[in-house]
Amino acid sequence: MEHRIVVWFADKSVVFVRETPCGEAFCFAPVDCGDISRDKIVNFLETRNSVAVVVPDPDAAFARFAQDFAVVQAAGGVVADPQGRRLMIRRNGRWDLPKGHVEPGESIACCAAREIAEETGVAAEVVAPLCATWHAYWFPKTQRWELKRTHWFLLRSSGCDTLAPQTEEGIERVVWCDAETFADNLRSAFPTVRRVGQALEAMRVR
């Protein structure tokens, strides 16, 4: 599989690759890594849905790009109960999965379980990692651009806890979904969340 790094700006993406990808992405082939910047990519995305940065060394290009952000670590995941239902949240008008920033000295697995309990009221134990995603955004609270690396896990719960949405975090609802409803809800979720769904499906198939 071709080495590629994907960063999402909400529903738009920038991908760092060695070869020009198939599809409708706008391709940007900088002379060197010094030509890559957050502002340039954001400018491209104002009029395009996807940008491919085509370079011999995608890792070096991504590292240069990341210098223009505060890089933060986060964790979250998909919680399953004994009936096979999956936990989802409704946040700011879209279906989502619980997640949050890793605290100093905290492992990413512990962060995932803690954030899920705080955002949903559900206690869960980590079973296995699913995937990791990159997400870039302007954060008004800190007045800075952040580049978030979110580590996603599969977790298990008894399903007996009282659902309690953390409304101060913009969470409107917490629901248990059967597999079909979960898949339907993913269709209107952010691409990073859909990627988690794909990883979950791949694990289930194996």
PDB file of N, CA and C in Angstrom, residues 55-145:
ATOM      1  N   VAL A  55       5.228  14.631  -3.054  1.00  0.00           N
ATOM      2  CA  VAL A  55       6.633  14.861  -2.711  1.00  0.00           C
ATOM      3  C   VAL A  55       7.368  13.521  -2.599  1.00  0.00           C
ATOM      4  N   PRO A  56       8.699  13.509  -2.775  1.00  0.00           N
ATOM      5  CA  PRO A  56       9.454  12.267  -2.628  1.00  0.00           C
ATOM      6  C   PRO A  56       9.415  11.715  -1.193  1.00  0.00           C
ATOM      7  N   ASP A  57       9.311  12.608  -0.210  1.00  0.00           N
ATOM      8  CA  ASP A  57       9.332  12.185   1.196  1.00  0.00           C
ATOM      9  C   ASP A  57       8.104  12.749   1.918  1.00  0.00           C
ATOM     10  N   PRO A  58       6.988  12.030   1.924  1.00  0.00           N
ATOM     11  CA  PRO A  58       5.776  12.532   2.579  1.00  0.00           C
ATOM     12  C   PRO A  58       5.963  12.813   4.066  1.00  0.00           C
ATOM     13  N   ASP A  59       6.791  12.018   4.737  1.00  0.00           N
ATOM     14  CA  ASP A  59       7.003  12.233   6.174  1.00  0.00           C
ATOM     15  C   ASP A  59       7.673  13.578   6.441  1.00  0.00           C
ATOM     16  N   ALA A  60       8.684  13.907   5.641  1.00  0.00           N
ATOM     17  CA  ALA A  60       9.382  15.186   5.817  1.00  0.00           C
ATOM     18  C   ALA A  60       8.449  16.349   5.489  1.00  0.00           C
ATOM     19  N   ALA A  61       7.648  16.200   4.448  1.00  0.00           N
ATOM     20  CA  ALA A  61       6.708  17.261   4.075  1.00  0.00           C
ATOM     21  C   ALA A  61       5.671  17.470   5.168  1.00  0.00           C
ATOM     22  N   PHE A  62       5.155  16.372   5.711  1.00  0.00           N
ATOM     23  CA  PHE A  62       4.180  16.479   6.791  1.00  0.00           C
ATOM     24  C   PHE A  62       4.812  17.119   8.027  1.00  0.00           C
ATOM     25  N   ALA A  63       6.056  16.771   8.343  1.00  0.00           N
ATOM     26  CA  ALA A  63       6.744  17.349   9.501  1.00  0.00           C
ATOM     27  C   ALA A  63       6.868  18.858   9.355  1.00  0.00           C
ATOM     28  N   ARG A  64       7.170  19.329   8.143  1.00  0.00           N
ATOM     29  CA  ARG A  64       7.253  20.778   7.912  1.00  0.00           C
ATOM     30  C   ARG A  64       5.884  21.421   8.106  1.00  0.00           C
ATOM     31  N   PHE A  65       4.857  20.805   7.557  1.00  0.00           N
ATOM     32  CA  PHE A  65       3.485  21.291   7.699  1.00  0.00           C
ATOM     33  C   PHE A  65       3.085  21.370   9.170  1.00  0.00           C
ATOM     34  N   ALA A  66       3.422  20.354   9.950  1.00  0.00           N
ATOM     35  CA  ALA A  66       3.031  20.285  11.356  1.00  0.00           C
ATOM     36  C   ALA A  66       3.689  21.372  12.209  1.00  0.00           C
ATOM     37  N   GLN A  67       4.795  21.922  11.738  1.00  0.00           N
ATOM     38  CA  GLN A  67       5.476  22.979  12.503  1.00  0.00           C
ATOM     39  C   GLN A  67       4.611  24.221  12.679  1.00  0.00           C
ATOM     40  N   ASP A  68       3.623  24.402  11.829  1.00  0.00           N
ATOM     41  CA  ASP A  68       2.769  25.582  11.890  1.00  0.00           C
ATOM     42  C   ASP A  68       1.571  25.402  12.831  1.00  0.00           C
ATOM     43  N   PHE A  69       1.549  24.304  13.569  1.00  0.00           N
ATOM     44  CA  PHE A  69       0.444  23.993  14.476  1.00  0.00           C
ATOM     45  C   PHE A  69       0.960  23.677  15.877  1.00  0.00           C
ATOM     46  N   ALA A  70       0.050  23.759  16.841  1.00  0.00           N
ATOM     47  CA  ALA A  70       0.285  23.146  18.144  1.00  0.00           C
ATOM     48  C   ALA A  70      -0.244  21.715  18.029  1.00  0.00           C
ATOM     49  N   VAL A  71       0.653  20.734  18.137  1.00  0.00           N
ATOM     50  CA  VAL A  71       0.249  19.337  17.985  1.00  0.00           C
ATOM     51  C   VAL A  71      -0.264  18.820  19.323  1.00  0.00           C
ATOM     52  N   VAL A  72      -1.463  18.248  19.314  1.00  0.00           N
ATOM     53  CA  VAL A  72      -2.071  17.733  20.546  1.00  0.00           C
ATOM     54  C   VAL A  72      -2.458  16.274  20.338  1.00  0.00           C
ATOM     55  N   GLN A  73      -2.478  15.533  21.434  1.00  0.00           N
ATOM     56  CA  GLN A  73      -2.847  14.116  21.408  1.00  0.00           C
ATOM     57  C   GLN A  73      -4.221  13.943  22.050  1.00  0.00           C
ATOM     58  N   ALA A  74      -5.009  13.077  21.452  1.00  0.00           N
ATOM     59  CA  ALA A  74      -6.348  12.797  21.976  1.00  0.00           C
ATOM     60  C   ALA A  74      -6.644  11.311  21.817  1.00  0.00           C
ATOM     61  N   ALA A  75      -7.698  10.865  22.477  1.00  0.00           N
ATOM     62  CA  ALA A  75      -8.088   9.462  22.377  1.00  0.00           C
ATOM     63  C   ALA A  75      -9.586   9.329  22.590  1.00  0.00           C
ATOM     64  N   GLY A  76     -10.147   8.298  21.994  1.00  0.00           N
ATOM     65  CA  GLY A  76     -11.566   8.018  22.131  1.00  0.00           C
ATOM     66  C   GLY A  76     -11.856   6.663  21.518  1.00  0.00           C
ATOM     67  N   GLY A  77     -13.127   6.415  21.218  1.00  0.00           N
ATOM     68  CA  GLY A  77     -13.394   5.141  20.597  1.00  0.00           C
ATOM     69  C   GLY A  77     -14.837   4.748  20.479  1.00  0.00           C
ATOM     70  N   VAL A  78     -14.997   3.505  20.053  1.00  0.00           N
ATOM     71  CA  VAL A  78     -16.301   2.879  19.893  1.00  0.00           C
ATOM     72  C   VAL A  78     -16.521   1.922  21.056  1.00  0.00           C
ATOM     73  N   VAL A  79     -17.589   2.143  21.799  1.00  0.00           N
ATOM     74  CA  VAL A  79     -17.942   1.263  22.917  1.00  0.00           C
ATOM     75  C   VAL A  79     -19.026   0.300  22.449  1.00  0.00           C
ATOM     76  N   ALA A  80     -18.813  -0.994  22.708  1.00  0.00           N
ATOM     77  CA  ALA A  80     -19.814  -2.019  22.381  1.00  0.00           C
ATOM     78  C   ALA A  80     -20.323  -2.641  23.673  1.00  0.00           C
ATOM     79  N   ASP A  81     -21.615  -3.004  23.686  1.00  0.00           N
ATOM     80  CA  ASP A  81     -22.183  -3.667  24.858  1.00  0.00           C
ATOM     81  C   ASP A  81     -22.434  -5.151  24.539  1.00  0.00           C
ATOM     82  N   PRO A  82     -22.857  -5.956  25.499  1.00  0.00           N
ATOM     83  CA  PRO A  82     -23.035  -7.396  25.253  1.00  0.00           C
ATOM     84  C   PRO A  82     -24.053  -7.723  24.157  1.00  0.00           C
ATOM     85  N   GLN A  83     -24.958  -6.808  23.863  1.00  0.00           N
ATOM     86  CA  GLN A  83     -25.955  -7.021  22.807  1.00  0.00           C
ATOM     87  C   GLN A  83     -25.438  -6.628  21.416  1.00  0.00           C
ATOM     88  N   GLY A  84     -24.197  -6.155  21.363  1.00  0.00           N
ATOM     89  CA  GLY A  84     -23.634  -5.747  20.081  1.00  0.00           C
ATOM     90  C   GLY A  84     -23.974  -4.331  19.678  1.00  0.00           C
ATOM     91  N   ARG A  85     -24.598  -3.580  20.566  1.00  0.00           N
ATOM     92  CA  ARG A  85     -24.890  -2.183  20.269  1.00  0.00           C
ATOM     93  C   ARG A  85     -23.619  -1.347  20.413  1.00  0.00           C
ATOM     94  N   ARG A  86     -23.622  -0.192  19.761  1.00  0.00           N
ATOM     95  CA  ARG A  86     -22.459   0.693  19.780  1.00  0.00           C
ATOM     96  C   ARG A  86     -22.890   2.076  20.243  1.00  0.00           C
ATOM     97  N   LEU A  87     -22.019   2.693  21.009  1.00  0.00           N
ATOM     98  CA  LEU A  87     -22.339   3.980  21.619  1.00  0.00           C
ATOM     99  C   LEU A  87     -21.969   5.121  20.682  1.00  0.00           C
ATOM    100  N   MET A  88     -22.895   6.069  20.502  1.00  0.00           N
ATOM    101  CA  MET A  88     -22.622   7.256  19.705  1.00  0.00           C
ATOM    102  C   MET A  88     -23.123   8.490  20.444  1.00  0.00           C
ATOM    103  N   ILE A  89     -22.553   9.634  20.054  1.00  0.00           N
ATOM    104  CA  ILE A  89     -23.018  10.902  20.602  1.00  0.00           C
ATOM    105  C   ILE A  89     -23.457  11.810  19.457  1.00  0.00           C
ATOM    106  N   ARG A  90     -24.311  12.736  19.795  1.00  0.00           N
ATOM    107  CA  ARG A  90     -24.742  13.776  18.853  1.00  0.00           C
ATOM    108  C   ARG A  90     -24.158  15.081  19.372  1.00  0.00           C
ATOM    109  N   ARG A  91     -23.225  15.649  18.593  1.00  0.00           N
ATOM    110  CA  ARG A  91     -22.528  16.854  19.041  1.00  0.00           C
ATOM    111  C   ARG A  91     -22.611  17.925  17.968  1.00  0.00           C
ATOM    112  N   ASN A  92     -23.094  19.094  18.354  1.00  0.00           N
ATOM    113  CA  ASN A  92     -23.163  20.228  17.426  1.00  0.00           C
ATOM    114  C   ASN A  92     -23.835  19.846  16.102  1.00  0.00           C
ATOM    115  N   GLY A  93     -24.896  19.066  16.200  1.00  0.00           N
ATOM    116  CA  GLY A  93     -25.696  18.747  15.026  1.00  0.00           C
ATOM    117  C   GLY A  93     -25.209  17.603  14.172  1.00  0.00           C
ATOM    118  N   ARG A  94     -24.139  16.900  14.605  1.00  0.00           N
ATOM    119  CA  ARG A  94     -23.637  15.772  13.811  1.00  0.00           C
ATOM    120  C   ARG A  94     -23.385  14.567  14.717  1.00  0.00           C
ATOM    121  N   TRP A  95     -23.497  13.371  14.118  1.00  0.00           N
ATOM    122  CA  TRP A  95     -23.154  12.172  14.854  1.00  0.00           C
ATOM    123  C   TRP A  95     -21.648  12.077  15.014  1.00  0.00           C
ATOM    124  N   ASP A  96     -21.233  11.608  16.199  1.00  0.00           N
ATOM    125  CA  ASP A  96     -19.815  11.622  16.532  1.00  0.00           C
ATOM    126  C   ASP A  96     -19.534  10.464  17.486  1.00  0.00           C
ATOM    127  N   LEU A  97     -18.264  10.322  17.828  1.00  0.00           N
ATOM    128  CA  LEU A  97     -17.824   9.364  18.832  1.00  0.00           C
ATOM    129  C   LEU A  97     -17.121  10.119  19.952  1.00  0.00           C
ATOM    130  N   PRO A  98     -17.249   9.660  21.185  1.00  0.00           N
ATOM    131  CA  PRO A  98     -16.610  10.371  22.306  1.00  0.00           C
ATOM    132  C   PRO A  98     -15.091  10.303  22.231  1.00  0.00           C
ATOM    133  N   LYS A  99     -14.464  11.423  22.566  1.00  0.00           N
ATOM    134  CA  LYS A  99     -12.999  11.514  22.541  1.00  0.00           C
ATOM    135  C   LYS A  99     -12.593  12.773  23.282  1.00  0.00           C
ATOM    136  N   GLY A 100     -11.296  12.903  23.586  1.00  0.00           N
ATOM    137  CA  GLY A 100     -10.808  14.124  24.225  1.00  0.00           C
ATOM    138  C   GLY A 100      -9.303  14.112  24.365  1.00  0.00           C
ATOM    139  N   HIS A 101      -8.768  15.232  24.838  1.00  0.00           N
ATOM    140  CA  HIS A 101      -7.323  15.412  24.935  1.00  0.00           C
ATOM    141  C   HIS A 101      -6.706  14.534  26.021  1.00  0.00           C
ATOM    142  N   VAL A 102      -5.507  14.054  25.741  1.00  0.00           N
ATOM    143  CA  VAL A 102      -4.734  13.284  26.712  1.00  0.00           C
ATOM    144  C   VAL A 102      -4.170  14.240  27.757  1.00  0.00           C
ATOM    145  N   GLU A 103      -4.325  13.903  29.017  1.00  0.00           N
ATOM    146  CA  GLU A 103      -3.788  14.733  30.101  1.00  0.00           C
ATOM    147  C   GLU A 103      -2.332  14.365  30.375  1.00  0.00           C
ATOM    148  N   PRO A 104      -1.544  15.298  30.945  1.00  0.00           N
ATOM    149  CA  PRO A 104      -0.137  15.016  31.223  1.00  0.00           C
ATOM    150  C   PRO A 104       0.023  13.743  32.071  1.00  0.00           C
ATOM    151  N   GLY A 105       0.913  12.859  31.648  1.00  0.00           N
ATOM    152  CA  GLY A 105       1.180  11.625  32.375  1.00  0.00           C
ATOM    153  C   GLY A 105       0.171  10.522  32.159  1.00  0.00           C
ATOM    154  N   GLU A 106      -0.843  10.766  31.337  1.00  0.00           N
ATOM    155  CA  GLU A 106      -1.907   9.793  31.113  1.00  0.00           C
ATOM    156  C   GLU A 106      -1.619   8.979  29.853  1.00  0.00           C
ATOM    157  N   SER A 107      -1.878   7.683  29.889  1.00  0.00           N
ATOM    158  CA  SER A 107      -1.731   6.859  28.691  1.00  0.00           C
ATOM    159  C   SER A 107      -2.911   7.120  27.760  1.00  0.00           C
ATOM    160  N   ILE A 108      -2.709   6.849  26.483  1.00  0.00           N
ATOM    161  CA  ILE A 108      -3.785   7.116  25.530  1.00  0.00           C
ATOM    162  C   ILE A 108      -4.976   6.186  25.769  1.00  0.00           C
ATOM    163  N   ALA A 109      -4.716   4.952  26.189  1.00  0.00           N
ATOM    164  CA  ALA A 109      -5.820   4.028  26.471  1.00  0.00           C
ATOM    165  C   ALA A 109      -6.645   4.506  27.660  1.00  0.00           C
ATOM    166  N   CYS A 110      -5.972   4.968  28.706  1.00  0.00           N
ATOM    167  CA  CYS A 110      -6.687   5.492  29.875  1.00  0.00           C
ATOM    168  C   CYS A 110      -7.471   6.743  29.513  1.00  0.00           C
ATOM    169  N   CYS A 111      -6.888   7.560  28.639  1.00  0.00           N
ATOM    170  CA  CYS A 111      -7.588   8.771  28.192  1.00  0.00           C
ATOM    171  C   CYS A 111      -8.882   8.403  27.484  1.00  0.00           C
ATOM    172  N   ALA A 112      -8.832   7.402  26.618  1.00  0.00           N
ATOM    173  CA  ALA A 112     -10.029   7.006  25.884  1.00  0.00           C
ATOM    174  C   ALA A 112     -11.146   6.609  26.837  1.00  0.00           C
ATOM    175  N   ALA A 113     -10.833   5.773  27.821  1.00  0.00           N
ATOM    176  CA  ALA A 113     -11.850   5.320  28.770  1.00  0.00           C
ATOM    177  C   ALA A 113     -12.366   6.480  29.618  1.00  0.00           C
ATOM    178  N   ARG A 114     -11.466   7.364  30.044  1.00  0.00           N
ATOM    179  CA  ARG A 114     -11.872   8.505  30.873  1.00  0.00           C
ATOM    180  C   ARG A 114     -12.774   9.458  30.100  1.00  0.00           C
ATOM    181  N   GLU A 115     -12.385   9.800  28.876  1.00  0.00           N
ATOM    182  CA  GLU A 115     -13.172  10.741  28.088  1.00  0.00           C
ATOM    183  C   GLU A 115     -14.561  10.172  27.769  1.00  0.00           C
ATOM    184  N   ILE A 116     -14.621   8.895  27.494  1.00  0.00           N
ATOM    185  CA  ILE A 116     -15.918   8.270  27.221  1.00  0.00           C
ATOM    186  C   ILE A 116     -16.810   8.348  28.449  1.00  0.00           C
ATOM    187  N   ALA A 117     -16.249   8.071  29.627  1.00  0.00           N
ATOM    188  CA  ALA A 117     -17.044   8.150  30.865  1.00  0.00           C
ATOM    189  C   ALA A 117     -17.517   9.579  31.112  1.00  0.00           C
ATOM    190  N   GLU A 118     -16.634  10.564  30.870  1.00  0.00           N
ATOM    191  CA  GLU A 118     -16.997  11.958  31.117  1.00  0.00           C
ATOM    192  C   GLU A 118     -18.052  12.456  30.131  1.00  0.00           C
ATOM    193  N   GLU A 119     -17.925  12.059  28.872  1.00  0.00           N
ATOM    194  CA  GLU A 119     -18.820  12.600  27.849  1.00  0.00           C
ATOM    195  C   GLU A 119     -20.155  11.866  27.752  1.00  0.00           C
ATOM    196  N   THR A 120     -20.185  10.602  28.212  1.00  0.00           N
ATOM    197  CA  THR A 120     -21.403   9.796  28.025  1.00  0.00           C
ATOM    198  C   THR A 120     -21.979   9.198  29.304  1.00  0.00           C
ATOM    199  N   GLY A 121     -21.174   9.120  30.375  1.00  0.00           N
ATOM    200  CA  GLY A 121     -21.614   8.454  31.598  1.00  0.00           C
ATOM    201  C   GLY A 121     -21.395   6.958  31.586  1.00  0.00           C
ATOM    202  N   VAL A 122     -20.769   6.429  30.520  1.00  0.00           N
ATOM    203  CA  VAL A 122     -20.584   4.985  30.372  1.00  0.00           C
ATOM    204  C   VAL A 122     -19.153   4.576  30.739  1.00  0.00           C
ATOM    205  N   ALA A 123     -19.035   3.627  31.668  1.00  0.00           N
ATOM    206  CA  ALA A 123     -17.735   3.067  32.023  1.00  0.00           C
ATOM    207  C   ALA A 123     -17.407   1.943  31.055  1.00  0.00           C
ATOM    208  N   ALA A 124     -16.201   1.963  30.489  1.00  0.00           N
ATOM    209  CA  ALA A 124     -15.823   0.959  29.488  1.00  0.00           C
ATOM    210  C   ALA A 124     -14.351   0.610  29.627  1.00  0.00           C
ATOM    211  N   GLU A 125     -13.998  -0.587  29.181  1.00  0.00           N
ATOM    212  CA  GLU A 125     -12.619  -1.059  29.196  1.00  0.00           C
ATOM    213  C   GLU A 125     -12.111  -1.213  27.774  1.00  0.00           C
ATOM    214  N   VAL A 126     -10.867  -0.807  27.564  1.00  0.00           N
ATOM    215  CA  VAL A 126     -10.254  -0.887  26.244  1.00  0.00           C
ATOM    216  C   VAL A 126     -10.006  -2.355  25.883  1.00  0.00           C
ATOM    217  N   VAL A 127     -10.387  -2.696  24.644  1.00  0.00           N
ATOM    218  CA  VAL A 127     -10.166  -4.049  24.128  1.00  0.00           C
ATOM    219  C   VAL A 127      -8.994  -4.073  23.154  1.00  0.00           C
ATOM    220  N   ALA A 128      -8.994  -3.146  22.195  1.00  0.00           N
ATOM    221  CA  ALA A 128      -7.952  -3.147  21.165  1.00  0.00           C
ATOM    222  C   ALA A 128      -7.923  -1.802  20.455  1.00  0.00           C
ATOM    223  N   PRO A 129      -6.764  -1.429  19.902  1.00  0.00           N
ATOM    224  CA  PRO A 129      -6.705  -0.206  19.088  1.00  0.00           C
ATOM    225  C   PRO A 129      -7.394  -0.417  17.749  1.00  0.00           C
ATOM    226  N   LEU A 130      -7.963   0.653  17.198  1.00  0.00           N
ATOM    227  CA  LEU A 130      -8.619   0.605  15.893  1.00  0.00           C
ATOM    228  C   LEU A 130      -7.806   1.331  14.819  1.00  0.00           C
ATOM    229  N   CYS A 131      -7.509   2.603  15.053  1.00  0.00           N
ATOM    230  CA  CYS A 131      -6.777   3.405  14.070  1.00  0.00           C
ATOM    231  C   CYS A 131      -6.403   4.724  14.734  1.00  0.00           C
ATOM    232  N   ALA A 132      -5.751   5.590  13.972  1.00  0.00           N
ATOM    233  CA  ALA A 132      -5.455   6.944  14.434  1.00  0.00           C
ATOM    234  C   ALA A 132      -5.724   7.904  13.277  1.00  0.00           C
ATOM    235  N   THR A 133      -6.171   9.110  13.603  1.00  0.00           N
ATOM    236  CA  THR A 133      -6.499  10.102  12.581  1.00  0.00           C
ATOM    237  C   THR A 133      -5.863  11.449  12.914  1.00  0.00           C
ATOM    238  N   TRP A 134      -5.657  12.255  11.875  1.00  0.00           N
ATOM    239  CA  TRP A 134      -5.181  13.631  12.032  1.00  0.00           C
ATOM    240  C   TRP A 134      -6.301  14.595  11.671  1.00  0.00           C
ATOM    241  N   HIS A 135      -6.446  15.643  12.479  1.00  0.00           N
ATOM    242  CA  HIS A 135      -7.509  16.622  12.282  1.00  0.00           C
ATOM    243  C   HIS A 135      -6.949  17.992  12.624  1.00  0.00           C
ATOM    244  N   ALA A 136      -7.046  18.953  11.701  1.00  0.00           N
ATOM    245  CA  ALA A 136      -6.527  20.311  11.903  1.00  0.00           C
ATOM    246  C   ALA A 136      -7.677  21.293  12.028  1.00  0.00           C
ATOM    247  N   TYR A 137      -7.528  22.274  12.917  1.00  0.00           N
ATOM    248  CA  TYR A 137      -8.608  23.237  13.154  1.00  0.00           C
ATOM    249  C   TYR A 137      -8.075  24.454  13.918  1.00  0.00           C
ATOM    250  N   TRP A 138      -8.817  25.543  13.794  1.00  0.00           N
ATOM    251  CA  TRP A 138      -8.562  26.742  14.589  1.00  0.00           C
ATOM    252  C   TRP A 138      -9.350  26.625  15.876  1.00  0.00           C
ATOM    253  N   PHE A 139      -8.661  26.792  17.026  1.00  0.00           N
ATOM    254  CA  PHE A 139      -9.314  26.622  18.324  1.00  0.00           C
ATOM    255  C   PHE A 139      -9.456  27.994  18.986  1.00  0.00           C
ATOM    256  N   PRO A 140     -10.658  28.574  18.973  1.00  0.00           N
ATOM    257  CA  PRO A 140     -10.841  29.932  19.502  1.00  0.00           C
ATOM    258  C   PRO A 140     -10.452  30.071  20.968  1.00  0.00           C
ATOM    259  N   LYS A 141     -10.653  29.015  21.761  1.00  0.00           N
ATOM    260  CA  LYS A 141     -10.377  29.101  23.199  1.00  0.00           C
ATOM    261  C   LYS A 141      -8.914  29.414  23.481  1.00  0.00           C
ATOM    262  N   THR A 142      -8.016  28.831  22.678  1.00  0.00           N
ATOM    263  CA  THR A 142      -6.585  29.067  22.872  1.00  0.00           C
ATOM    264  C   THR A 142      -6.004  30.011  21.827  1.00  0.00           C
ATOM    265  N   GLN A 143      -6.867  30.439  20.849  1.00  0.00           N
ATOM    266  CA  GLN A 143      -6.439  31.349  19.787  1.00  0.00           C
ATOM    267  C   GLN A 143      -5.222  30.805  19.038  1.00  0.00           C
ATOM    268  N   ARG A 144      -5.338  29.539  18.624  1.00  0.00           N
ATOM    269  CA  ARG A 144      -4.238  28.932  17.891  1.00  0.00           C
ATOM    270  C   ARG A 144      -4.764  27.820  16.977  1.00  0.00           C
ATOM    271  N   TRP A 145      -3.962  27.506  15.960  1.00  0.00           N
ATOM    272  CA  TRP A 145      -4.230  26.354  15.117  1.00  0.00           C
ATOM    273  C   TRP A 145      -3.712  25.108  15.824  1.00  0.00           C
TER     274      TRP A 145
END
